[in-house]
JSON list of N, CA and C in Angstrom, two decimals:
[
{"chain": "E", "resi": 190, "resn": "UNK", "atom": "N", "xyz": [18.69, 1.68, 2.53]},
{"chain": "E", "resi": 190, "resn": "UNK", "atom": "CA", "xyz": [17.83, 1.73, 3.71]},
{"chain": "E", "resi": 190, "resn": "UNK", "atom": "C", "xyz": [16.37, 1.65, 3.27]},
{"chain": "E", "resi": 191, "resn": "UNK", "atom": "N", "xyz": [15.62, 0.83, 3.94]},
{"chain": "E", "resi": 191, "resn": "UNK", "atom": "CA", "xyz": [14.22, 0.61, 3.59]},
{"chain": "E", "resi": 191, "resn": "UNK", "atom": "C", "xyz": [13.36, 1.71, 4.17]},
{"chain": "E", "resi": 192, "resn": "UNK", "atom": "N", "xyz": [12.53, 2.29, 3.32]},
{"chain": "E", "resi": 192, "resn": "UNK", "atom": "CA", "xyz": [11.59, 3.32, 3.78]},
{"chain": "E", "resi": 192, "resn": "UNK", "atom": "C", "xyz": [10.29, 2.64, 4.18]},
{"chain": "E", "resi": 193, "resn": "UNK", "atom": "N", "xyz": [9.78, 2.97, 5.35]},
{"chain": "E", "resi": 193, "resn": "UNK", "atom": "CA", "xyz": [8.58, 2.30, 5.85]},
{"chain": "E", "resi": 193, "resn": "UNK", "atom": "C", "xyz": [7.32, 3.16, 5.79]},
{"chain": "E", "resi": 194, "resn": "UNK", "atom": "N", "xyz": [7.45, 4.43, 5.41]},
{"chain": "E", "resi": 194, "resn": "UNK", "atom": "CA", "xyz": [6.29, 5.31, 5.30]},
{"chain": "E", "resi": 194, "resn": "UNK", "atom": "C", "xyz": [5.92, 5.47, 3.84]},
{"chain": "E", "resi": 195, "resn": "UNK", "atom": "N", "xyz": [4.63, 5.47, 3.56]},
{"chain": "E", "resi": 195, "resn": "UNK", "atom": "CA", "xyz": [4.13, 5.65, 2.20]},
{"chain": "E", "resi": 195, "resn": "UNK", "atom": "C", "xyz": [2.83, 6.43, 2.28]},
{"chain": "E", "resi": 196, "resn": "UNK", "atom": "N", "xyz": [2.54, 7.22, 1.28]},
{"chain": "E", "resi": 196, "resn": "UNK", "atom": "CA", "xyz": [1.28, 7.95, 1.22]},
{"chain": "E", "resi": 196, "resn": "UNK", "atom": "C", "xyz": [0.40, 7.25, 0.20]},
{"chain": "E", "resi": 197, "resn": "UNK", "atom": "N", "xyz": [-0.73, 6.76, 0.67]},
{"chain": "E", "resi": 197, "resn": "UNK", "atom": "CA", "xyz": [-1.68, 6.07, -0.20]},
{"chain": "E", "resi": 197, "resn": "UNK", "atom": "C", "xyz": [-2.68, 7.10, -0.72]},
{"chain": "E", "resi": 198, "resn": "UNK", "atom": "N", "xyz": [-2.93, 7.05, -2.03]},
{"chain": "E", "resi": 198, "resn": "UNK", "atom": "CA", "xyz": [-3.92, 7.92, -2.65]},
{"chain": "E", "resi": 198, "resn": "UNK", "atom": "C", "xyz": [-5.05, 7.06, -3.20]},
{"chain": "E", "resi": 199, "resn": "UNK", "atom": "N", "xyz": [-6.27, 7.37, -2.78]},
{"chain": "E", "resi": 199, "resn": "UNK", "atom": "CA", "xyz": [-7.44, 6.62, -3.26]},
{"chain": "E", "resi": 199, "resn": "UNK", "atom": "C", "xyz": [-7.75, 7.04, -4.70]},
{"chain": "E", "resi": 200, "resn": "UNK", "atom": "N", "xyz": [-7.86, 6.07, -5.61]},
{"chain": "E", "resi": 200, "resn": "UNK", "atom": "CA", "xyz": [-8.17, 6.40, -6.99]},
{"chain": "E", "resi": 200, "resn": "UNK", "atom": "C", "xyz": [-9.63, 6.83, -7.20]},
{"chain": "E", "resi": 201, "resn": "UNK", "atom": "N", "xyz": [-10.47, 6.54, -6.22]},
{"chain": "E", "resi": 201, "resn": "UNK", "atom": "CA", "xyz": [-11.89, 6.88, -6.34]},
{"chain": "E", "resi": 201, "resn": "UNK", "atom": "C", "xyz": [-12.18, 8.33, -5.95]},
{"chain": "E", "resi": 202, "resn": "UNK", "atom": "N", "xyz": [-11.61, 8.78, -4.81]},
{"chain": "E", "resi": 202, "resn": "UNK", "atom": "CA", "xyz": [-11.95, 10.11, -4.31]},
{"chain": "E", "resi": 202, "resn": "UNK", "atom": "C", "xyz": [-10.75, 11.05, -4.15]},
{"chain": "E", "resi": 203, "resn": "UNK", "atom": "N", "xyz": [-9.54, 10.51, -4.29]},
{"chain": "E", "resi": 203, "resn": "UNK", "atom": "CA", "xyz": [-8.35, 11.34, -4.18]},
{"chain": "E", "resi": 203, "resn": "UNK", "atom": "C", "xyz": [-7.84, 11.58, -2.78]},
{"chain": "E", "resi": 204, "resn": "UNK", "atom": "N", "xyz": [-8.48, 10.99, -1.78]},
{"chain": "E", "resi": 204, "resn": "UNK", "atom": "CA", "xyz": [-8.01, 11.14, -0.41]},
{"chain": "E", "resi": 204, "resn": "UNK", "atom": "C", "xyz": [-6.61, 10.56, -0.28]},
{"chain": "E", "resi": 205, "resn": "UNK", "atom": "N", "xyz": [-5.73, 11.26, 0.43]},
{"chain": "E", "resi": 205, "resn": "UNK", "atom": "CA", "xyz": [-4.39, 10.76, 0.68]},
{"chain": "E", "resi": 205, "resn": "UNK", "atom": "C", "xyz": [-4.19, 10.60, 2.18]},
{"chain": "E", "resi": 206, "resn": "UNK", "atom": "N", "xyz": [-3.38, 9.60, 2.54]},
{"chain": "E", "resi": 206, "resn": "UNK", "atom": "CA", "xyz": [-3.09, 9.38, 3.94]},
{"chain": "E", "resi": 206, "resn": "UNK", "atom": "C", "xyz": [-1.72, 8.72, 4.08]},
{"chain": "E", "resi": 207, "resn": "UNK", "atom": "N", "xyz": [-0.92, 9.25, 4.98]},
{"chain": "E", "resi": 207, "resn": "UNK", "atom": "CA", "xyz": [0.38, 8.66, 5.28]},
{"chain": "E", "resi": 207, "resn": "UNK", "atom": "C", "xyz": [0.17, 7.43, 6.14]},
{"chain": "E", "resi": 208, "resn": "UNK", "atom": "N", "xyz": [0.81, 6.34, 5.77]},
{"chain": "E", "resi": 208, "resn": "UNK", "atom": "CA", "xyz": [0.68, 5.08, 6.50]},
{"chain": "E", "resi": 208, "resn": "UNK", "atom": "C", "xyz": [2.06, 4.46, 6.71]},
{"chain": "E", "resi": 209, "resn": "UNK", "atom": "N", "xyz": [2.20, 3.69, 7.77]},
{"chain": "E", "resi": 209, "resn": "UNK", "atom": "CA", "xyz": [3.40, 2.89, 8.02]},
{"chain": "E", "resi": 209, "resn": "UNK", "atom": "C", "xyz": [3.17, 1.52, 7.40]},
{"chain": "E", "resi": 210, "resn": "UNK", "atom": "N", "xyz": [4.11, 1.08, 6.59]},
{"chain": "E", "resi": 210, "resn": "UNK", "atom": "CA", "xyz": [3.98, -0.22, 5.94]},
{"chain": "E", "resi": 210, "resn": "UNK", "atom": "C", "xyz": [4.47, -1.33, 6.87]},
{"chain": "E", "resi": 211, "resn": "UNK", "atom": "N", "xyz": [3.78, -2.46, 6.89]},
{"chain": "E", "resi": 211, "resn": "UNK", "atom": "CA", "xyz": [4.27, -3.59, 7.67]},
{"chain": "E", "resi": 211, "resn": "UNK", "atom": "C", "xyz": [5.53, -4.17, 7.03]},
{"chain": "E", "resi": 212, "resn": "UNK", "atom": "N", "xyz": [6.42, -4.67, 7.84]},
{"chain": "E", "resi": 212, "resn": "UNK", "atom": "CA", "xyz": [7.64, -5.28, 7.31]},
{"chain": "E", "resi": 212, "resn": "UNK", "atom": "C", "xyz": [7.53, -6.80, 7.24]},
{"chain": "E", "resi": 213, "resn": "UNK", "atom": "N", "xyz": [6.50, -7.36, 7.89]},
{"chain": "E", "resi": 213, "resn": "UNK", "atom": "CA", "xyz": [6.39, -8.81, 8.00]},
{"chain": "E", "resi": 213, "resn": "UNK", "atom": "C", "xyz": [5.18, -9.40, 7.26]},
{"chain": "E", "resi": 214, "resn": "UNK", "atom": "N", "xyz": [4.48, -8.57, 6.48]},
{"chain": "E", "resi": 214, "resn": "UNK", "atom": "CA", "xyz": [3.29, -9.06, 5.78]},
{"chain": "E", "resi": 214, "resn": "UNK", "atom": "C", "xyz": [2.93, -8.11, 4.64]},
{"chain": "E", "resi": 215, "resn": "UNK", "atom": "N", "xyz": [2.25, -8.64, 3.64]},
{"chain": "E", "resi": 215, "resn": "UNK", "atom": "CA", "xyz": [1.72, -7.81, 2.57]},
{"chain": "E", "resi": 215, "resn": "UNK", "atom": "C", "xyz": [0.36, -7.27, 2.99]},
{"chain": "E", "resi": 216, "resn": "UNK", "atom": "N", "xyz": [0.03, -6.12, 2.49]},
{"chain": "E", "resi": 216, "resn": "UNK", "atom": "CA", "xyz": [-1.30, -5.58, 2.77]},
{"chain": "E", "resi": 216, "resn": "UNK", "atom": "C", "xyz": [-2.09, -5.63, 1.47]},
{"chain": "E", "resi": 217, "resn": "UNK", "atom": "N", "xyz": [-3.02, -6.57, 1.39]},
{"chain": "E", "resi": 217, "resn": "UNK", "atom": "CA", "xyz": [-3.78, -6.78, 0.17]},
{"chain": "E", "resi": 217, "resn": "UNK", "atom": "C", "xyz": [-5.04, -5.93, 0.10]},
{"chain": "E", "resi": 218, "resn": "UNK", "atom": "N", "xyz": [-5.50, -5.41, 1.24]},
{"chain": "E", "resi": 218, "resn": "UNK", "atom": "CA", "xyz": [-6.70, -4.59, 1.27]},
{"chain": "E", "resi": 218, "resn": "UNK", "atom": "C", "xyz": [-6.42, -3.34, 2.09]},
{"chain": "E", "resi": 219, "resn": "UNK", "atom": "N", "xyz": [-7.05, -2.24, 1.70]},
{"chain": "E", "resi": 219, "resn": "UNK", "atom": "CA", "xyz": [-6.92, -0.99, 2.42]},
{"chain": "E", "resi": 219, "resn": "UNK", "atom": "C", "xyz": [-8.22, -0.23, 2.26]},
{"chain": "E", "resi": 220, "resn": "UNK", "atom": "N", "xyz": [-8.84, 0.18, 3.36]},
{"chain": "E", "resi": 220, "resn": "UNK", "atom": "CA", "xyz": [-10.08, 0.94, 3.30]},
{"chain": "E", "resi": 220, "resn": "UNK", "atom": "C", "xyz": [-9.77, 2.43, 3.32]},
{"chain": "E", "resi": 221, "resn": "UNK", "atom": "N", "xyz": [-10.20, 3.13, 2.28]},
{"chain": "E", "resi": 221, "resn": "UNK", "atom": "CA", "xyz": [-9.99, 4.57, 2.19]},
{"chain": "E", "resi": 221, "resn": "UNK", "atom": "C", "xyz": [-10.69, 5.27, 3.34]},
{"chain": "E", "resi": 222, "resn": "UNK", "atom": "N", "xyz": [-10.00, 6.20, 3.97]},
{"chain": "E", "resi": 222, "resn": "UNK", "atom": "CA", "xyz": [-10.59, 6.93, 5.09]},
{"chain": "E", "resi": 222, "resn": "UNK", "atom": "C", "xyz": [-11.57, 8.00, 4.62]},
{"chain": "E", "resi": 223, "resn": "UNK", "atom": "N", "xyz": [-11.54, 8.33, 3.33]},
{"chain": "E", "resi": 223, "resn": "UNK", "atom": "CA", "xyz": [-12.44, 9.35, 2.81]},
{"chain": "E", "resi": 223, "resn": "UNK", "atom": "C", "xyz": [-13.77, 8.79, 2.33]},
{"chain": "E", "resi": 224, "resn": "UNK", "atom": "N", "xyz": [-13.72, 7.83, 1.40]},
{"chain": "E", "resi": 224, "resn": "UNK", "atom": "CA", "xyz": [-14.95, 7.31, 0.79]},
{"chain": "E", "resi": 224, "resn": "UNK", "atom": "C", "xyz": [-15.25, 5.86, 1.19]},
{"chain": "E", "resi": 225, "resn": "UNK", "atom": "N", "xyz": [-14.36, 5.25, 1.96]},
{"chain": "E", "resi": 225, "resn": "UNK", "atom": "CA", "xyz": [-14.51, 3.88, 2.47]},
{"chain": "E", "resi": 225, "resn": "UNK", "atom": "C", "xyz": [-14.48, 2.80, 1.38]},
{"chain": "E", "resi": 226, "resn": "UNK", "atom": "N", "xyz": [-13.98, 3.15, 0.21]},
{"chain": "E", "resi": 226, "resn": "UNK", "atom": "CA", "xyz": [-13.74, 2.15, -0.83]},
{"chain": "E", "resi": 226, "resn": "UNK", "atom": "C", "xyz": [-12.63, 1.22, -0.36]},
{"chain": "E", "resi": 227, "resn": "UNK", "atom": "N", "xyz": [-12.79, -0.07, -0.56]},
{"chain": "E", "resi": 227, "resn": "UNK", "atom": "CA", "xyz": [-11.74, -1.02, -0.22]},
{"chain": "E", "resi": 227, "resn": "UNK", "atom": "C", "xyz": [-10.84, -1.19, -1.43]},
{"chain": "E", "resi": 228, "resn": "UNK", "atom": "N", "xyz": [-9.59, -0.78, -1.28]},
{"chain": "E", "resi": 228, "resn": "UNK", "atom": "CA", "xyz": [-8.63, -0.88, -2.37]},
{"chain": "E", "resi": 228, "resn": "UNK", "atom": "C", "xyz": [-7.96, -2.24, -2.35]},
{"chain": "E", "resi": 229, "resn": "UNK", "atom": "N", "xyz": [-7.73, -2.78, -3.54]},
{"chain": "E", "resi": 229, "resn": "UNK", "atom": "CA", "xyz": [-7.01, -4.04, -3.72]},
{"chain": "E", "resi": 229, "resn": "UNK", "atom": "C", "xyz": [-5.88, -3.78, -4.71]},
{"chain": "E", "resi": 230, "resn": "UNK", "atom": "N", "xyz": [-4.81, -4.56, -4.66]},
{"chain": "E", "resi": 230, "resn": "UNK", "atom": "CA", "xyz": [-3.70, -4.33, -5.60]},
{"chain": "E", "resi": 230, "resn": "UNK", "atom": "C", "xyz": [-4.15, -4.43, -7.06]},
{"chain": "E", "resi": 231, "resn": "UNK", "atom": "N", "xyz": [-3.53, -3.62, -7.91]},
{"chain": "E", "resi": 231, "resn": "UNK", "atom": "CA", "xyz": [-3.79, -3.69, -9.34]},
{"chain": "E", "resi": 231, "resn": "UNK", "atom": "C", "xyz": [-3.13, -4.96, -9.90]},
{"chain": "E", "resi": 232, "resn": "UNK", "atom": "N", "xyz": [-3.61, -5.47, -11.03]},
{"chain": "E", "resi": 232, "resn": "UNK", "atom": "CA", "xyz": [-2.98, -6.66, -11.63]},
{"chain": "E", "resi": 232, "resn": "UNK", "atom": "C", "xyz": [-1.47, -6.44, -11.81]},
{"chain": "E", "resi": 233, "resn": "UNK", "atom": "N", "xyz": [-0.70, -7.42, -11.37]},
{"chain": "E", "resi": 233, "resn": "UNK", "atom": "CA", "xyz": [0.74, -7.34, -11.48]},
{"chain": "E", "resi": 233, "resn": "UNK", "atom": "C", "xyz": [1.44, -6.76, -10.26]},
{"chain": "E", "resi": 234, "resn": "UNK", "atom": "N", "xyz": [0.69, -6.13, -9.36]},
{"chain": "E", "resi": 234, "resn": "UNK", "atom": "CA", "xyz": [1.25, -5.60, -8.12]},
{"chain": "E", "resi": 234, "resn": "UNK", "atom": "C", "xyz": [0.98, -6.56, -6.98]},
{"chain": "E", "resi": 235, "resn": "UNK", "atom": "N", "xyz": [1.87, -6.54, -5.99]},
{"chain": "E", "resi": 235, "resn": "UNK", "atom": "CA", "xyz": [1.74, -7.50, -4.89]},
{"chain": "E", "resi": 235, "resn": "UNK", "atom": "C", "xyz": [0.91, -6.98, -3.72]},
{"chain": "E", "resi": 236, "resn": "UNK", "atom": "N", "xyz": [0.78, -5.65, -3.59]},
{"chain": "E", "resi": 236, "resn": "UNK", "atom": "CA", "xyz": [0.05, -5.12, -2.44]},
{"chain": "E", "resi": 236, "resn": "UNK", "atom": "C", "xyz": [-0.46, -3.71, -2.75]},
{"chain": "E", "resi": 237, "resn": "UNK", "atom": "N", "xyz": [-1.28, -3.16, -1.85]},
{"chain": "E", "resi": 237, "resn": "UNK", "atom": "CA", "xyz": [-1.85, -1.84, -2.07]},
{"chain": "E", "resi": 237, "resn": "UNK", "atom": "C", "xyz": [-0.80, -0.74, -2.08]},
{"chain": "E", "resi": 238, "resn": "UNK", "atom": "N", "xyz": [0.32, -0.93, -1.37]},
{"chain": "E", "resi": 238, "resn": "UNK", "atom": "CA", "xyz": [1.37, 0.09, -1.37]},
{"chain": "E", "resi": 238, "resn": "UNK", "atom": "C", "xyz": [2.05, 0.17, -2.74]},
{"chain": "E", "resi": 239, "resn": "UNK", "atom": "N", "xyz": [2.23, -0.97, -3.38]},
{"chain": "E", "resi": 239, "resn": "UNK", "atom": "CA", "xyz": [2.84, -0.97, -4.71]},
{"chain": "E", "resi": 239, "resn": "UNK", "atom": "C", "xyz": [1.89, -0.38, -5.75]},
{"chain": "E", "resi": 240, "resn": "UNK", "atom": "N", "xyz": [0.59, -0.48, -5.52]},
{"chain": "E", "resi": 240, "resn": "UNK", "atom": "CA", "xyz": [-0.39, 0.05, -6.47]},
{"chain": "E", "resi": 240, "resn": "UNK", "atom": "C", "xyz": [-0.74, 1.51, -6.22]},
{"chain": "E", "resi": 241, "resn": "UNK", "atom": "N", "xyz": [-0.91, 1.91, -4.97]},
{"chain": "E", "resi": 241, "resn": "UNK", "atom": "CA", "xyz": [-1.46, 3.23, -4.67]},
{"chain": "E", "resi": 241, "resn": "UNK", "atom": "C", "xyz": [-0.58, 4.09, -3.77]},
{"chain": "E", "resi": 242, "resn": "UNK", "atom": "N", "xyz": [0.56, 3.57, -3.36]},
{"chain": "E", "resi": 242, "resn": "UNK", "atom": "CA", "xyz": [1.44, 4.31, -2.47]},
{"chain": "E", "resi": 242, "resn": "UNK", "atom": "C", "xyz": [2.54, 5.06, -3.20]},
{"chain": "E", "resi": 243, "resn": "UNK", "atom": "N", "xyz": [3.15, 5.99, -2.48]},
{"chain": "E", "resi": 243, "resn": "UNK", "atom": "CA", "xyz": [4.27, 6.75, -3.04]},
{"chain": "E", "resi": 243, "resn": "UNK", "atom": "C", "xyz": [5.57, 5.97, -2.96]},
{"chain": "E", "resi": 244, "resn": "UNK", "atom": "N", "xyz": [5.58, 4.93, -2.13]},
{"chain": "E", "resi": 244, "resn": "UNK", "atom": "CA", "xyz": [6.77, 4.10, -1.93]},
{"chain": "E", "resi": 244, "resn": "UNK", "atom": "C", "xyz": [6.33, 2.64, -2.01]},
{"chain": "E", "resi": 245, "resn": "UNK", "atom": "N", "xyz": [7.02, 1.79, -2.78]},
{"chain": "E", "resi": 245, "resn": "UNK", "atom": "CA", "xyz": [6.65, 0.37, -2.82]},
{"chain": "E", "resi": 245, "resn": "UNK", "atom": "C", "xyz": [6.94, -0.31, -1.48]},
{"chain": "E", "resi": 246, "resn": "UNK", "atom": "N", "xyz": [6.36, -1.47, -1.29]},
{"chain": "E", "resi": 246, "resn": "UNK", "atom": "CA", "xyz": [6.50, -2.20, -0.03]},
{"chain": "E", "resi": 246, "resn": "UNK", "atom": "C", "xyz": [7.96, -2.58, 0.24]},
{"chain": "E", "resi": 247, "resn": "UNK", "atom": "N", "xyz": [8.31, -2.84, 1.52]},
{"chain": "E", "resi": 247, "resn": "UNK", "atom": "CA", "xyz": [9.68, -3.15, 1.89]},
{"chain": "E", "resi": 247, "resn": "UNK", "atom": "C", "xyz": [10.32, -4.30, 1.10]},
{"chain": "E", "resi": 248, "resn": "UNK", "atom": "N", "xyz": [9.65, -5.44, 0.88]},
{"chain": "E", "resi": 248, "resn": "UNK", "atom": "CA", "xyz": [10.32, -6.50, 0.11]},
{"chain": "E", "resi": 248, "resn": "UNK", "atom": "C", "xyz": [10.70, -6.05, -1.31]},
{"chain": "E", "resi": 249, "resn": "UNK", "atom": "N", "xyz": [9.83, -5.31, -1.98]},
{"chain": "E", "resi": 249, "resn": "UNK", "atom": "CA", "xyz": [10.12, -4.84, -3.33]},
{"chain": "E", "resi": 249, "resn": "UNK", "atom": "C", "xyz": [11.27, -3.84, -3.30]},
{"chain": "E", "resi": 250, "resn": "UNK", "atom": "N", "xyz": [11.28, -2.97, -2.30]},
{"chain": "E", "resi": 250, "resn": "UNK", "atom": "CA", "xyz": [12.40, -2.02, -2.16]},
{"chain": "E", "resi": 250, "resn": "UNK", "atom": "C", "xyz": [13.73, -2.74, -2.03]},
{"chain": "E", "resi": 251, "resn": "UNK", "atom": "N", "xyz": [13.71, -3.90, -1.38]},
{"chain": "E", "resi": 251, "resn": "UNK", "atom": "CA", "xyz": [14.93, -4.66, -1.14]},
{"chain": "E", "resi": 251, "resn": "UNK", "atom": "C", "xyz": [15.24, -5.68, -2.23]},
{"chain": "E", "resi": 252, "resn": "UNK", "atom": "N", "xyz": [14.51, -5.61, -3.34]},
{"chain": "E", "resi": 252, "resn": "UNK", "atom": "CA", "xyz": [14.78, -6.49, -4.48]},
{"chain": "E", "resi": 252, "resn": "UNK", "atom": "C", "xyz": [14.31, -7.91, -4.30]},
{"chain": "E", "resi": 253, "resn": "UNK", "atom": "N", "xyz": [13.36, -8.12, -3.40]},
{"chain": "E", "resi": 253, "resn": "UNK", "atom": "CA", "xyz": [12.82, -9.47, -3.16]},
{"chain": "E", "resi": 253, "resn": "UNK", "atom": "C", "xyz": [11.40, -9.54, -3.68]},
{"chain": "E", "resi": 254, "resn": "UNK", "atom": "N", "xyz": [10.85, -10.74, -3.69]},
{"chain": "E", "resi": 254, "resn": "UNK", "atom": "CA", "xyz": [9.44, -10.88, -4.04]},
{"chain": "E", "resi": 254, "resn": "UNK", "atom": "C", "xyz": [8.62, -10.62, -2.80]},
{"chain": "E", "resi": 255, "resn": "UNK", "atom": "N", "xyz": [7.46, -10.11, -3.00]},
{"chain": "E", "resi": 255, "resn": "UNK", "atom": "CA", "xyz": [6.56, -9.79, -1.89]},
{"chain": "E", "resi": 255, "resn": "UNK", "atom": "C", "xyz": [5.64, -10.98, -1.66]},
{"chain": "E", "resi": 256, "resn": "UNK", "atom": "N", "xyz": [5.60, -11.45, -0.48]},
{"chain": "E", "resi": 256, "resn": "UNK", "atom": "CA", "xyz": [4.71, -12.55, -0.06]},
{"chain": "E", "resi": 256, "resn": "UNK", "atom": "C", "xyz": [4.92, -13.78, -0.91]}
]
């Protein structure tokens, strides 16, 4: 079963926020609600959830490529 909730942690300020992941698109940018830094995926990751979330994005969870 695919998990759609993930907690994103900002590497700049440590702010965490629970977010619902989209099932039909990758999220390449995410603005931190604490410091307003715009997060982008780390090299080798497909989206911000795979880089900064507690749960990888739905396509990766299902063994597929993301985007």
